[in-house]
mmCIF file of the C-alpha atoms, coordinates in Angstrom:
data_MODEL
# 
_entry.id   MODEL 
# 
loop_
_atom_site.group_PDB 
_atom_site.id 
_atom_site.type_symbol 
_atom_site.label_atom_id 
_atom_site.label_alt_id 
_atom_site.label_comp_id 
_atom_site.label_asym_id 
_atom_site.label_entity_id 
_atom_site.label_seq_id 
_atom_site.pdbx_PDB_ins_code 
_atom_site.Cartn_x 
_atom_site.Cartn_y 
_atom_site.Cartn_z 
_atom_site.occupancy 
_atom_site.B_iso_or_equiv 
_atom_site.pdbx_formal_charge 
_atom_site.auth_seq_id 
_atom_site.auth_comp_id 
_atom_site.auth_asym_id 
_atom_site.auth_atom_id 
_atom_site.pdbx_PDB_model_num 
ATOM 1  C CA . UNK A 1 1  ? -19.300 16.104  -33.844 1.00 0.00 ? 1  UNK A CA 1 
ATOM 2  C CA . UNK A 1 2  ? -16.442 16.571  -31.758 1.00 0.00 ? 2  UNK A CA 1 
ATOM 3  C CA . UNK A 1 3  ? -13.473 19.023  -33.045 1.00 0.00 ? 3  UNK A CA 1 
ATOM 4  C CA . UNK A 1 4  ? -9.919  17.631  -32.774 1.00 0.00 ? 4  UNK A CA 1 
ATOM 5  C CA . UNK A 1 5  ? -8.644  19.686  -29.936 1.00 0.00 ? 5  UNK A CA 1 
ATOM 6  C CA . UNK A 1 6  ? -11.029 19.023  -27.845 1.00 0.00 ? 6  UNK A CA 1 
ATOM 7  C CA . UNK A 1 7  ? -11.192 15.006  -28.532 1.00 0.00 ? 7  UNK A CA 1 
ATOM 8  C CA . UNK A 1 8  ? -7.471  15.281  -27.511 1.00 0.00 ? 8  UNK A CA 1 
ATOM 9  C CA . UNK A 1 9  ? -8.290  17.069  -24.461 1.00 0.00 ? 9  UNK A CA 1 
ATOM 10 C CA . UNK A 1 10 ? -11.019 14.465  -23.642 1.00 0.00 ? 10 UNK A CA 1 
ATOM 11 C CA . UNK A 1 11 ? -8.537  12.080  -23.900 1.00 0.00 ? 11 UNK A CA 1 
ATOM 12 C CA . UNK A 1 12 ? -6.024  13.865  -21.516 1.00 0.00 ? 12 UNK A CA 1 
ATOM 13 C CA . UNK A 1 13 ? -7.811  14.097  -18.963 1.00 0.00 ? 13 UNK A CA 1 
ATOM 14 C CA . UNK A 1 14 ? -9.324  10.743  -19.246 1.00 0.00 ? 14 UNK A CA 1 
ATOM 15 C CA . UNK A 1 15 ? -5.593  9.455   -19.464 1.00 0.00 ? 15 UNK A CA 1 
ATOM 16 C CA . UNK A 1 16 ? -4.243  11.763  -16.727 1.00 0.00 ? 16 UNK A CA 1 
ATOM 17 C CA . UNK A 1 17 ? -7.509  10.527  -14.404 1.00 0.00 ? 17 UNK A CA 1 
ATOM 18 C CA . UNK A 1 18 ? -6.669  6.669   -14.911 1.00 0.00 ? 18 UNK A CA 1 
ATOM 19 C CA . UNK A 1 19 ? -3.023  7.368   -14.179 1.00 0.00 ? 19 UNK A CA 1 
ATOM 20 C CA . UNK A 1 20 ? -4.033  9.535   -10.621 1.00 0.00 ? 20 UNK A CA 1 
ATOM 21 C CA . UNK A 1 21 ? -6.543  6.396   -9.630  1.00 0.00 ? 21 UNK A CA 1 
ATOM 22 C CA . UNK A 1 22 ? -3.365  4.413   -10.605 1.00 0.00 ? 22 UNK A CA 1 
ATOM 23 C CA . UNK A 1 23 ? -1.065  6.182   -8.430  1.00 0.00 ? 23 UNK A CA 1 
ATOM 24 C CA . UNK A 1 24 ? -3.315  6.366   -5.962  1.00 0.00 ? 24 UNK A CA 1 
ATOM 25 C CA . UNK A 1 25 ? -4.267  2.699   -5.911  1.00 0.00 ? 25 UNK A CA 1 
ATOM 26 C CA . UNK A 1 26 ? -0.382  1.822   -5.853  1.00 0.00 ? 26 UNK A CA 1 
ATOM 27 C CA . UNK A 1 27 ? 0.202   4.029   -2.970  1.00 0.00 ? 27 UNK A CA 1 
ATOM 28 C CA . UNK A 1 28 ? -2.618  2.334   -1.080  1.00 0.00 ? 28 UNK A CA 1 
ATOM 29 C CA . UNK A 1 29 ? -1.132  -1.546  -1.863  1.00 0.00 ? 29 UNK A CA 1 
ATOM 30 C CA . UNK A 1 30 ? 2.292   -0.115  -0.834  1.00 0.00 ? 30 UNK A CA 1 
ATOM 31 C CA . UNK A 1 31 ? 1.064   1.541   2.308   1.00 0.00 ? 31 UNK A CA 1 
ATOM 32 C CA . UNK A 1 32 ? -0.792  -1.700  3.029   1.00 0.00 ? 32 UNK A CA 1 
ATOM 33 C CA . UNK A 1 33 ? 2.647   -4.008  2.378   1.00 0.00 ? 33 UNK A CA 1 
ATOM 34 C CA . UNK A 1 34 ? 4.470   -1.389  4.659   1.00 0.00 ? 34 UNK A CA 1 
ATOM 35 C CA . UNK A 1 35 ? 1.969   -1.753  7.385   1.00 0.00 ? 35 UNK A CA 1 
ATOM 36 C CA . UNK A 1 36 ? 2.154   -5.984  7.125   1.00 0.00 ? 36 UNK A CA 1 
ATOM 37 C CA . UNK A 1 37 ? 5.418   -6.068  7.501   1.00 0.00 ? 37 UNK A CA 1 
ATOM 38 C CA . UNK A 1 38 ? 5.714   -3.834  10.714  1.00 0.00 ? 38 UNK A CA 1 
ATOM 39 C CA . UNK A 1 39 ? 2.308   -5.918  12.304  1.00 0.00 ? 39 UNK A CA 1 
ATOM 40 C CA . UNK A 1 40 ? 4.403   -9.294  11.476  1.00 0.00 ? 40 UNK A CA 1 
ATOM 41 C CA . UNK A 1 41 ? 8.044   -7.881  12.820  1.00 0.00 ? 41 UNK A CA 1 
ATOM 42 C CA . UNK A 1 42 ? 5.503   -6.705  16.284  1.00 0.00 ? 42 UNK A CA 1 
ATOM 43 C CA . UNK A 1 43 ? 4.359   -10.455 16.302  1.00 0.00 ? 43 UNK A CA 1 
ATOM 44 C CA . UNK A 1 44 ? 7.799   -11.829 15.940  1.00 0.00 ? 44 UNK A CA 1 
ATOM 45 C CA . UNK A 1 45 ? 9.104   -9.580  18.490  1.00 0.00 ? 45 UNK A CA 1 
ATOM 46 C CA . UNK A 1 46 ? 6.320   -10.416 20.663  1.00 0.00 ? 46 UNK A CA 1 
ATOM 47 C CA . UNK A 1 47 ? 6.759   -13.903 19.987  1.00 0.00 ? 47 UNK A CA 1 
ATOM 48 C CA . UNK A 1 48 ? 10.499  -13.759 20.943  1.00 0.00 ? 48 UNK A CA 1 
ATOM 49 C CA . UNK A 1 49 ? 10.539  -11.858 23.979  1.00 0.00 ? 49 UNK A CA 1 
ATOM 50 C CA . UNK A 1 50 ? 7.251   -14.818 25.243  1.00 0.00 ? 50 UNK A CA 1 
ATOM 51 C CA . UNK A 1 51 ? 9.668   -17.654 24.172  1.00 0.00 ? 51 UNK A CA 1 
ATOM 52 C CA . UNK A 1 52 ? 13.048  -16.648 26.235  1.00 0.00 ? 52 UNK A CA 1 
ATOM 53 C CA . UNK A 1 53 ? 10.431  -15.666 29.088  1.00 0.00 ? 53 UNK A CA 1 
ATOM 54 C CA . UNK A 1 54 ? 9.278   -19.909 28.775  1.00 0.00 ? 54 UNK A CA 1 
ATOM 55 C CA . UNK A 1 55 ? 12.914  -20.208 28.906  1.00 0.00 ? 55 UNK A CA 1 
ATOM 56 C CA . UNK A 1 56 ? 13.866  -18.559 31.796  1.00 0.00 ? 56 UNK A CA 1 
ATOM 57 C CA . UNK A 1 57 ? 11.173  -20.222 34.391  1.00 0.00 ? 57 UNK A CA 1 
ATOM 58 C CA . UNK A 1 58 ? 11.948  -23.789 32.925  1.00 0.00 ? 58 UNK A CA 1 
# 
């Protein structure tokens, strides 16, 4: 059977794991929003700079 101290410190570490995949995992979905929103502004840009080009010929 397991003693008290070291249930607890089976459950810190099991806590303190979850909340590193956690931060991890949060870092990854923010890196992956941040990285969206520069691809869209590029397209947008892109997009822009094509349209006043159609404007300028016609």
């Amino acid at each position: 059977m397991l003693s008290n101290k070291r249930l607890a410190d089976l459950g810190y570490k099991t806590f303190s794991g979850t909340m590193i995949l956690l931060t991890l995992y949060g870092g990854y979905l923010c890196s992956l929003r941040v990285y969206r929103h520069f691809q869209r502004r590029l397209q947008l840009q892109e997009a822009a700079e094509n349209q006043t080009e159609a404007v300028i010929k016609d």
